[in-house]
Every structure is written in C-alpha cells, then in structure tokens.
Amino acid sequence: MSDAVSPLASPFPALPAIAGATPHVVRAGYKDWGRCDLTYVEMAQGTAVAGVFTRNVCCSSEVELGRQNIGQGRARALVVNAGNSNAFTGYRGREAVEQIMEQVSAHLGCAKEEVFVSSTGVIGVPLPKDKARAGVEAALQAAPCSWEDAARTIGTTDTFTKGATASAMIGDTRVNFSAIIKGSGMIAPDMATMLGYIFTDAAVDPVFLQECLSAANTRTFSCITVDSDTSTSDTVLAFATGAAGNAPLTGFDSPGADAFAAALAAICRQLAHLVVRDGEGAQKFIAVSVSGAVSDESARKVGLAIANSPLVKTAIAGEDANWGRVVMAVGKAGEPADRDRLSIGFGGIWAARNGQPLTDYDEAPVTAHLKGRDISLEVDLGLGDGCATVWTCDLTHGYISINADYRS
C-alpha cells in the first residue's frame, strides 16, 4: 500500500462478519516491505463459488487453474499473495500454485479444486515456493482478522483499502454481503477487475450465482478503465456460504432472487468505482455517459474509447473543456456514429448538439465543473436507444512517476 492517499479515496466501511467465511492475514515476505502480504479465507463446507477472469492470453497459472476449477462450483478456501503476480513464470509458477492448493486442501480435508489462489504484483518472477509454504502454514494457524486487514493485505500500489457491503431480503431472511478489492493501475478489465472477492451468507446454487455475477460484471467491472491495460491476473470471485439459512436460490423464479441479484450488482458497482477512485495518480473521477447508440454494447465501446483516450484524460486533468478530443475518440471507436448527429456535454451542459457547436455555449460553468473532483461527460450519438456509462480517471504526471519506478 502506498503512503500517499488518493484525493478521491473513500473511507473503509463497516463490513459485517459473514458466517462461514473467516479471513486471516500473515507476512510471507514476498517483498521486503515489512507488512502482511498473504491473505487466507477459510469457508464452510458447501460454499458456492462463481468467478470471472481476465481474457489476457498471457494470464497467470492462478487464473488458468481458477478458470478450470470454477465449474465445479464449490470452494473451501481462498489464498491471495501480494507483491508477486506469478505471471509469465511457466511450470515453476504453476507448481507454486499447485503446492498452495495441495497444502490447504490437506489441512481442510477437501479437494484441491476447492482452493482458489490469486497473486498480484510484479510480472515474470516465480512465486517463491519456500516463502509460500511457510506463509500458508502460518496462515492456517493465524487468528481471524477483520475484512479491512484482509483488504489492506491484498493491496500493492493501492493508496487506500477498498471494501463494500450490501444486503437483501430473501423471504423473511436477511442475507449480507461483504467484499474487498484491490486495484489502482493496469486497469482495463476485459471481464472483471484486478482482484476482487465478494462474500455472502446467502444460500445460492453455484450456476445461478455465476449467472448473477457475470451479468453484474458486464455493467460494472467491464465498464471501468484507468490506463487501457488489461492485467494478466484479473479475477473476481463470489462466495456464498449458505449460512443465512434461506431457501436456496436456484434461478430468477426463486423468491428473493431479484433482490439478491440487485444487491450483488450494487456491490460490484461500489467496488468498480473504488478502483477508479484509486487510479494511479488520479485527481478526478470521471463518468462517461453515452446514449443514442445502436445498442448498449456499442455505447459501452464508444464510452471506453473516450475513457481510454490519453488526450481526453489529460485535457480533463488540465481542466480544459476540449470537446474536440471527445469527437476524435468517438470517431476512432469503430462503432456506428454520425458526425452530424453527435452531441457532447460536460456536467449536464451541452457544448455541441447535432454536430454543431452551440452558438450560446458558455464555457465558464463547464470550466467550474471540471475544477471539481467528480466529473461527468455526456455523449449522445443520435442513432438509437443504446446507452452505457463507463468510469475512468484523469491522466496525470503522478501516473508516470508511479509506473516509472514500479519495480524499484
């Protein structure tokens, strides 16, 4: 974790304990940083699991094995290593992950496929097996910790701990969610984002849990970007322990299923926004809303083209309402667009409508809006009913400084 806190930081919320999910943290010593860097969450038998993983084809063994094992739908443990992504490490990296899975499964008496592992940090350095073994052994004996401790331990260049909570009523039973996430740079999810973990005490069939998570991901994690780079390790996992005792949710026909899905989507949105608010060097949180597209997916792609544009992001960093750069970004998106129907605004104030600058446009209130921390940018393509919102941050000198010195 960085010493300097993002000006967009949100305080860590009070997260409820989740029956059947117990976090622990220890120091494995993956880096010489004098802090805990291994998180272990033990879960009750029968816990359902769902996940979304990076589509980066140079992904880590942790991602490969997680993707391979998620189909069996059950989990007993999660291990997260911070400081070493263990990506691009060949057979040595895979052996380290399998060692962790076997060590934990032997302790719990479960199948190794029920142990999920994530790692984050520098690419290209194999996870040290000796440190991993000693760290896991210590974690298996460690006292339980808070969710905030767990959130702090999974961080790397993060400047603040990130957590979110939600609840839902399933019949007469209240089910709770507690979630943590890490992420600050290398953020352009093509599935999910960085490392995020959601825990609920609801009883949910794993197939339905996967359906809900995948749908939530499309509208949240896959709509954020910091720097257009998709990580080799991106993973979001949702665990449902069933300890709340509700009638198990098996599909949207189950009573309370809509409320559960809405709560899961809400917590994913909270987590996604927190990652953007901690974007490396970020000074401004930017919501890009696109309407009038030929489809929602087309709107999302146009939004990402704008949100990923260095010229747009630096203009906003400089508090410059340079809407011409937005025109450029729309045009390069590769999606249907018509210059003569395009409208662009900032903070709810239109600068251009139907392909023309407004004759009575007053830039002063727009400039005042851009001096704030939370910025909105609106685009109407004028072609159809498709819409989407994408979230990003500005691009500053701070981003360059962090990443120029990342390995030192």
Coordinates of C-alpha atoms in Angstrom, one line a residue:
M1 CA 0.0 0.0 0.0
S2 CA 1.2 3.5 -0.8
D3 CA 1.8 6.1 1.9
A4 CA 0.1 8.9 -0.2
V5 CA -3.7 8.6 -0.2
S6 CA -5.7 9.4 -3.3
P7 CA -7.7 12.6 -3.0
L8 CA -10.6 10.6 -4.3
A9 CA -10.4 8.0 -1.5
S10 CA -13.4 6.7 0.3
P11 CA -13.3 5.5 3.9
F12 CA -13.4 1.8 4.5
P13 CA -17.0 0.9 5.5
A14 CA -18.0 -1.2 8.5
L15 CA -18.3 -4.7 6.9
P16 CA -20.4 -7.3 8.6
A17 CA -18.9 -10.7 9.5
I18 CA -20.1 -13.4 7.1
A19 CA -20.9 -16.6 8.8
G20 CA -18.9 -19.4 7.1
A21 CA -16.1 -17.1 5.8
T22 CA -13.2 -16.3 8.1
P23 CA -10.2 -14.1 6.9
H24 CA -6.7 -14.4 8.2
V25 CA -3.5 -12.5 7.2
V26 CA 0.2 -13.1 7.7
R27 CA 3.6 -11.9 6.3
A28 CA 5.1 -14.4 3.8
G29 CA 7.8 -11.9 2.8
Y30 CA 7.3 -11.9 -0.9
K31 CA 8.7 -8.4 -0.9
D32 CA 10.9 -6.5 1.6
W33 CA 8.1 -4.2 2.7
G34 CA 7.5 -5.1 6.4
R35 CA 3.8 -5.8 6.1
C36 CA 1.4 -8.7 5.7
D37 CA 1.2 -10.0 2.2
L38 CA -0.7 -13.3 2.3
T39 CA -4.5 -13.5 2.9
Y40 CA -6.3 -16.7 3.7
V41 CA -10.0 -17.0 3.9
E42 CA -11.4 -20.3 5.1
M43 CA -15.0 -21.1 4.1
A44 CA -17.6 -23.6 5.3
Q45 CA -18.3 -26.8 3.6
G46 CA -20.8 -26.4 0.7
T47 CA -19.8 -22.8 -0.1
A48 CA -20.8 -22.0 -3.6
V49 CA -18.4 -20.1 -5.8
A50 CA -18.6 -18.2 -9.1
G51 CA -15.9 -16.2 -10.9
V52 CA -14.9 -14.1 -13.8
F53 CA -11.3 -13.9 -15.0
T54 CA -9.1 -11.9 -17.4
R55 CA -9.1 -12.6 -21.1
N56 CA -5.4 -11.6 -21.3
V57 CA -3.9 -14.6 -23.1
C58 CA -0.7 -14.2 -21.1
C59 CA -2.5 -14.9 -17.9
S60 CA -1.1 -16.4 -14.7
S61 CA -1.4 -20.0 -13.6
E62 CA -3.7 -18.8 -10.8
V63 CA -6.1 -17.6 -13.5
E64 CA -5.8 -20.8 -15.6
L65 CA -6.4 -23.0 -12.6
G66 CA -9.2 -20.8 -11.2
R67 CA -11.0 -20.8 -14.6
Q68 CA -10.5 -24.6 -14.8
N69 CA -11.9 -25.3 -11.3
I70 CA -14.7 -22.7 -11.1
G71 CA -17.1 -25.1 -13.0
Q72 CA -17.3 -27.5 -10.1
G73 CA -19.0 -24.7 -8.2
R74 CA -17.7 -25.3 -4.6
A75 CA -15.0 -23.6 -2.5
R76 CA -13.4 -24.1 0.9
A77 CA -10.6 -21.6 0.8
L78 CA -9.1 -18.5 -0.9
V79 CA -5.4 -17.6 -0.8
V80 CA -4.2 -14.2 -2.1
N81 CA -0.5 -13.4 -2.5
A82 CA 0.6 -9.7 -2.8
G83 CA 3.9 -8.5 -4.2
N84 CA 4.3 -11.1 -6.9
S85 CA 1.9 -11.8 -9.7
N86 CA 3.5 -15.2 -10.6
A87 CA 2.5 -14.5 -14.2
F88 CA 4.8 -15.4 -17.1
T89 CA 6.6 -17.9 -14.9
G90 CA 6.0 -21.2 -16.7
Y91 CA 6.0 -24.5 -15.0
R92 CA 7.6 -23.0 -11.8
G93 CA 4.7 -20.7 -11.3
R94 CA 2.2 -23.4 -11.8
E95 CA 4.0 -25.7 -9.4
A96 CA 3.9 -22.9 -6.7
V97 CA 0.1 -22.5 -7.1
E98 CA -0.5 -26.3 -7.0
Q99 CA 1.7 -26.5 -3.9
I100 CA -0.6 -23.9 -2.2
M101 CA -3.7 -25.7 -3.3
E102 CA -2.4 -29.1 -2.0
Q103 CA -1.2 -27.7 1.3
V104 CA -4.5 -26.0 2.1
S105 CA -6.7 -28.9 0.8
A106 CA -4.7 -31.4 3.0
H107 CA -5.3 -29.1 6.0
L108 CA -9.0 -28.8 5.3
G109 CA -9.6 -32.4 4.0
C110 CA -11.1 -31.1 0.8
A111 CA -10.4 -31.4 -2.9
K112 CA -7.6 -29.2 -4.1
E113 CA -10.0 -27.8 -6.7
E114 CA -11.9 -26.2 -3.9
V115 CA -8.9 -24.0 -3.1
F116 CA -8.7 -20.8 -5.1
V117 CA -5.4 -18.8 -5.4
S118 CA -4.7 -15.3 -6.7
S119 CA -1.4 -13.4 -6.9
T120 CA -0.7 -9.8 -7.7
G121 CA 2.5 -7.7 -8.2
V122 CA 5.5 -7.8 -10.5
I123 CA 5.2 -10.0 -13.6
G124 CA 7.9 -12.5 -14.6
V125 CA 9.2 -13.6 -11.1
P126 CA 8.2 -17.1 -10.0
L127 CA 6.4 -17.2 -6.6
P128 CA 9.0 -18.4 -4.1
K129 CA 7.8 -21.9 -3.0
D130 CA 9.6 -21.8 0.3
K131 CA 8.0 -18.4 1.3
A132 CA 4.6 -19.6 0.0
R133 CA 4.8 -22.8 2.0
A134 CA 5.8 -21.0 5.2
G135 CA 3.3 -18.3 4.7
V136 CA 0.4 -20.7 4.1
E137 CA 1.4 -22.7 7.2
A138 CA 1.4 -19.6 9.3
A139 CA -1.9 -18.5 7.8
L140 CA -3.5 -21.8 8.7
Q141 CA -2.7 -21.2 12.4
A142 CA -3.3 -17.4 12.4
A143 CA -6.1 -15.8 14.4
P144 CA -9.0 -14.4 12.4
C145 CA -8.7 -10.8 11.3
S146 CA -11.0 -8.0 10.0
W147 CA -12.1 -7.5 6.4
E148 CA -10.2 -4.3 6.5
D149 CA -7.0 -6.1 7.4
A150 CA -7.6 -8.5 4.5
A151 CA -8.3 -5.6 2.1
R152 CA -5.0 -3.9 3.2
T153 CA -3.1 -7.1 2.7
I154 CA -4.1 -7.8 -0.9
G155 CA -3.1 -4.3 -2.0
T156 CA 0.0 -3.3 -4.0
T157 CA 0.1 0.2 -5.3
D158 CA -3.3 0.9 -3.8
T159 CA -3.4 4.1 -1.7
F160 CA -6.4 3.1 0.4
T161 CA -8.2 -0.1 1.4
K162 CA -11.4 -0.8 -0.5
G163 CA -14.5 -2.5 0.7
A164 CA -18.2 -2.6 0.1
T165 CA -21.3 -4.1 1.7
A166 CA -24.9 -4.7 0.8
S167 CA -27.9 -6.8 2.0
A168 CA -31.0 -8.3 0.6
M169 CA -34.2 -9.9 1.9
I170 CA -34.9 -13.4 0.7
G171 CA -38.3 -14.1 2.1
D172 CA -38.1 -13.4 5.8
T173 CA -34.3 -13.9 5.8
R174 CA -31.8 -11.0 5.5
V175 CA -28.6 -12.0 3.7
N176 CA -25.5 -9.9 4.0
F177 CA -22.6 -9.2 1.6
S178 CA -19.0 -8.1 2.5
A179 CA -16.5 -7.5 -0.3
I180 CA -12.9 -6.3 -0.7
I181 CA -11.0 -5.4 -3.8
K182 CA -7.5 -4.2 -4.9
G183 CA -6.6 -2.3 -8.0
S184 CA -5.0 1.0 -8.9
G185 CA -3.1 0.5 -12.2
M186 CA -3.2 -1.9 -15.1
I187 CA -6.9 -1.4 -15.1
A188 CA -8.9 -2.0 -18.3
P189 CA -10.9 -5.1 -17.4
D190 CA -11.9 -7.4 -20.2
M191 CA -14.0 -9.5 -17.8
A192 CA -13.6 -8.2 -14.3
T193 CA -11.1 -6.1 -12.4
M194 CA -7.9 -6.7 -10.6
L195 CA -8.5 -8.9 -7.6
G196 CA -12.0 -8.7 -6.0
Y197 CA -13.7 -11.0 -3.6
I198 CA -17.3 -11.0 -2.6
F199 CA -18.6 -13.0 0.4
T200 CA -22.3 -13.6 1.2
D201 CA -24.1 -15.8 3.7
A202 CA -26.9 -16.5 1.2
A203 CA -27.7 -20.0 0.0
V204 CA -27.3 -19.9 -3.7
D205 CA -26.9 -22.5 -6.4
P206 CA -23.5 -22.0 -8.0
V207 CA -24.9 -21.9 -11.5
F208 CA -27.3 -19.1 -10.5
L209 CA -24.5 -17.3 -8.6
Q210 CA -22.4 -17.4 -11.8
E211 CA -25.3 -16.0 -13.9
C212 CA -25.7 -13.1 -11.5
L213 CA -22.0 -12.3 -11.2
S214 CA -21.5 -12.5 -15.0
A215 CA -24.4 -10.1 -15.6
A216 CA -23.2 -7.7 -12.9
N217 CA -19.7 -7.8 -14.3
T218 CA -20.9 -6.6 -17.7
R219 CA -22.4 -3.5 -16.2
T220 CA -19.7 -2.7 -13.7
F221 CA -16.2 -4.1 -13.8
S222 CA -16.2 -4.3 -17.6
C223 CA -17.1 -0.6 -17.7
I224 CA -14.1 0.8 -15.9
T225 CA -10.6 1.8 -17.1
V226 CA -7.6 3.6 -15.6
D227 CA -4.9 3.1 -18.3
S228 CA -6.3 0.8 -21.0
D229 CA -4.1 -2.1 -19.8
T230 CA -5.8 -5.5 -19.0
S231 CA -4.0 -7.3 -16.3
T232 CA -2.6 -10.9 -16.5
S233 CA -4.2 -11.7 -13.2
D234 CA -7.6 -10.1 -13.1
T235 CA -10.0 -12.1 -11.0
V236 CA -13.3 -11.5 -9.3
L237 CA -14.7 -14.4 -7.2
A238 CA -18.1 -14.5 -5.3
F239 CA -18.5 -17.0 -2.5
A240 CA -21.9 -17.9 -1.0
T241 CA -21.6 -19.8 2.3
G242 CA -25.4 -20.6 2.8
A243 CA -25.1 -19.9 6.5
A244 CA -28.1 -17.5 6.4
G245 CA -30.4 -20.4 6.1
N246 CA -32.6 -19.0 3.4
A247 CA -34.4 -21.3 0.9
P248 CA -31.6 -21.8 -1.7
L249 CA -31.8 -19.6 -4.8
T250 CA -31.7 -21.7 -8.0
G251 CA -32.9 -19.1 -10.6
F252 CA -34.9 -16.0 -11.1
D253 CA -38.0 -17.9 -10.3
S254 CA -36.9 -18.3 -6.7
P255 CA -38.5 -15.8 -4.2
G256 CA -35.9 -13.1 -3.4
A257 CA -33.7 -13.8 -6.4
D258 CA -34.3 -10.4 -7.9
A259 CA -33.3 -8.7 -4.6
F260 CA -30.2 -10.9 -4.4
A261 CA -29.1 -10.1 -7.9
A262 CA -29.7 -6.4 -7.4
A263 CA -27.6 -6.4 -4.2
L264 CA -24.8 -8.3 -5.9
A265 CA -24.8 -5.8 -8.8
A266 CA -24.8 -2.9 -6.4
I267 CA -21.8 -4.2 -4.5
C268 CA -19.9 -4.8 -7.8
R269 CA -20.6 -1.2 -8.8
Q270 CA -19.3 0.1 -5.5
L271 CA -16.1 -2.0 -5.9
A272 CA -15.6 -0.9 -9.5
H273 CA -15.9 2.8 -8.6
L274 CA -13.4 2.4 -5.7
V275 CA -10.8 1.0 -8.1
V276 CA -11.2 4.0 -10.4
R277 CA -11.0 6.4 -7.5
D278 CA -7.6 4.9 -6.6
G279 CA -6.4 5.1 -10.2
E280 CA -2.6 5.7 -10.2
G281 CA -2.0 9.4 -10.0
A282 CA -5.7 10.2 -10.3
Q283 CA -7.1 13.5 -9.2
K284 CA -10.6 13.3 -10.8
F285 CA -13.2 10.6 -11.1
I286 CA -14.9 10.7 -14.5
A287 CA -18.3 9.2 -15.5
V288 CA -18.7 9.0 -19.3
S289 CA -22.4 8.5 -20.2
V290 CA -23.2 7.5 -23.8
S291 CA -26.7 7.5 -25.2
G292 CA -28.3 7.3 -28.6
A293 CA -26.1 4.3 -29.7
V294 CA -27.3 1.5 -31.9
S295 CA -27.0 -0.9 -28.9
D296 CA -25.9 -0.9 -25.3
E297 CA -22.7 -2.8 -26.2
S298 CA -21.9 -0.3 -28.9
A299 CA -22.5 2.5 -26.3
R300 CA -20.1 0.8 -23.9
K301 CA -17.4 0.5 -26.6
V302 CA -17.7 4.2 -27.5
G303 CA -17.6 5.1 -23.8
L304 CA -14.4 3.1 -23.4
A305 CA -12.8 4.7 -26.4
I306 CA -13.4 8.1 -24.8
A307 CA -12.3 6.9 -21.3
N308 CA -9.1 5.4 -22.7
S309 CA -8.1 8.4 -24.7
P310 CA -4.9 10.0 -23.3
L311 CA -5.9 13.2 -24.9
V312 CA -9.3 13.3 -23.3
K313 CA -7.9 12.2 -19.9
T314 CA -5.1 14.8 -20.0
A315 CA -7.5 17.6 -21.0
I316 CA -9.7 16.8 -18.0
A317 CA -6.6 16.7 -15.8
G318 CA -5.8 20.2 -17.1
E319 CA -9.5 21.2 -16.5
D320 CA -9.8 22.0 -20.2
A321 CA -13.2 21.5 -21.8
N322 CA -11.7 20.4 -25.1
W323 CA -14.7 18.7 -26.5
G324 CA -13.0 18.3 -29.9
R325 CA -10.9 15.5 -28.3
V326 CA -14.2 13.7 -27.4
V327 CA -15.2 14.0 -31.1
M328 CA -12.0 12.3 -32.0
A329 CA -12.4 9.5 -29.5
V330 CA -16.0 8.8 -30.7
G331 CA -14.8 8.6 -34.3
K332 CA -12.0 6.2 -33.6
A333 CA -14.1 3.7 -31.6
G334 CA -15.0 1.6 -34.6
E335 CA -18.7 1.8 -33.7
P336 CA -21.6 3.4 -35.7
A337 CA -21.5 7.2 -35.3
D338 CA -22.6 10.2 -37.4
R339 CA -20.7 13.4 -37.1
D340 CA -23.8 15.4 -37.9
R341 CA -25.9 13.8 -35.1
L342 CA -23.3 13.9 -32.4
S343 CA -23.9 15.9 -29.2
I344 CA -21.3 16.4 -26.4
G345 CA -21.6 17.9 -22.9
F346 CA -19.8 18.3 -19.6
G347 CA -21.6 18.3 -16.3
G348 CA -25.0 18.3 -17.9
I349 CA -24.2 21.4 -20.0
W350 CA -24.2 20.7 -23.8
A351 CA -21.3 22.2 -25.7
A352 CA -22.3 20.8 -29.1
R353 CA -25.6 19.5 -30.4
N354 CA -26.3 17.6 -33.7
G355 CA -22.8 18.1 -35.0
Q356 CA -22.5 21.8 -34.3
P357 CA -21.1 23.9 -31.5
L358 CA -23.9 25.7 -29.7
T359 CA -23.9 29.5 -30.5
D360 CA -24.9 30.3 -26.9
Y361 CA -22.4 27.9 -25.3
D362 CA -20.9 29.4 -22.2
E363 CA -17.7 27.6 -21.2
A364 CA -17.5 29.2 -17.7
P365 CA -19.8 26.8 -15.9
V366 CA -18.2 23.9 -17.6
T367 CA -14.7 25.0 -16.5
A368 CA -16.1 25.4 -13.0
H369 CA -17.4 21.8 -13.2
L370 CA -14.0 20.5 -14.4
K371 CA -12.3 22.0 -11.4
G372 CA -14.2 19.6 -9.2
R373 CA -13.2 16.0 -8.2
D374 CA -16.2 14.2 -9.8
I375 CA -16.6 14.9 -13.5
S376 CA -19.4 13.9 -15.8
L377 CA -19.1 13.8 -19.6
E378 CA -22.1 13.2 -21.8
V379 CA -22.3 12.0 -25.4
D380 CA -25.5 11.4 -27.5
L381 CA -24.9 9.7 -30.8
G382 CA -28.4 10.3 -32.0
L383 CA -28.7 6.9 -33.7
G384 CA -30.8 4.6 -31.4
D385 CA -31.7 3.6 -27.9
G386 CA -28.4 2.1 -26.7
C387 CA -26.8 3.5 -23.6
A388 CA -24.0 2.8 -21.2
T389 CA -21.9 4.5 -18.5
V390 CA -18.2 4.0 -18.3
W391 CA -16.0 5.2 -15.4
T392 CA -12.4 6.4 -15.6
C393 CA -10.0 8.9 -14.1
D394 CA -7.7 11.6 -15.4
L395 CA -4.2 11.0 -16.6
T396 CA -1.5 13.0 -14.6
H397 CA 2.2 13.2 -14.0
G398 CA 1.6 11.0 -11.0
Y399 CA 0.7 8.0 -13.1
I400 CA 4.1 8.3 -14.9
S401 CA 6.0 8.6 -11.7
I402 CA 4.4 5.5 -10.1
N403 CA 4.9 3.3 -13.1
A404 CA 8.4 4.6 -14.0
D405 CA 9.6 3.4 -10.5
Y406 CA 7.3 0.4 -10.1
R407 CA 10.0 -2.3 -9.8
S408 CA 12.4 -0.2 -7.7

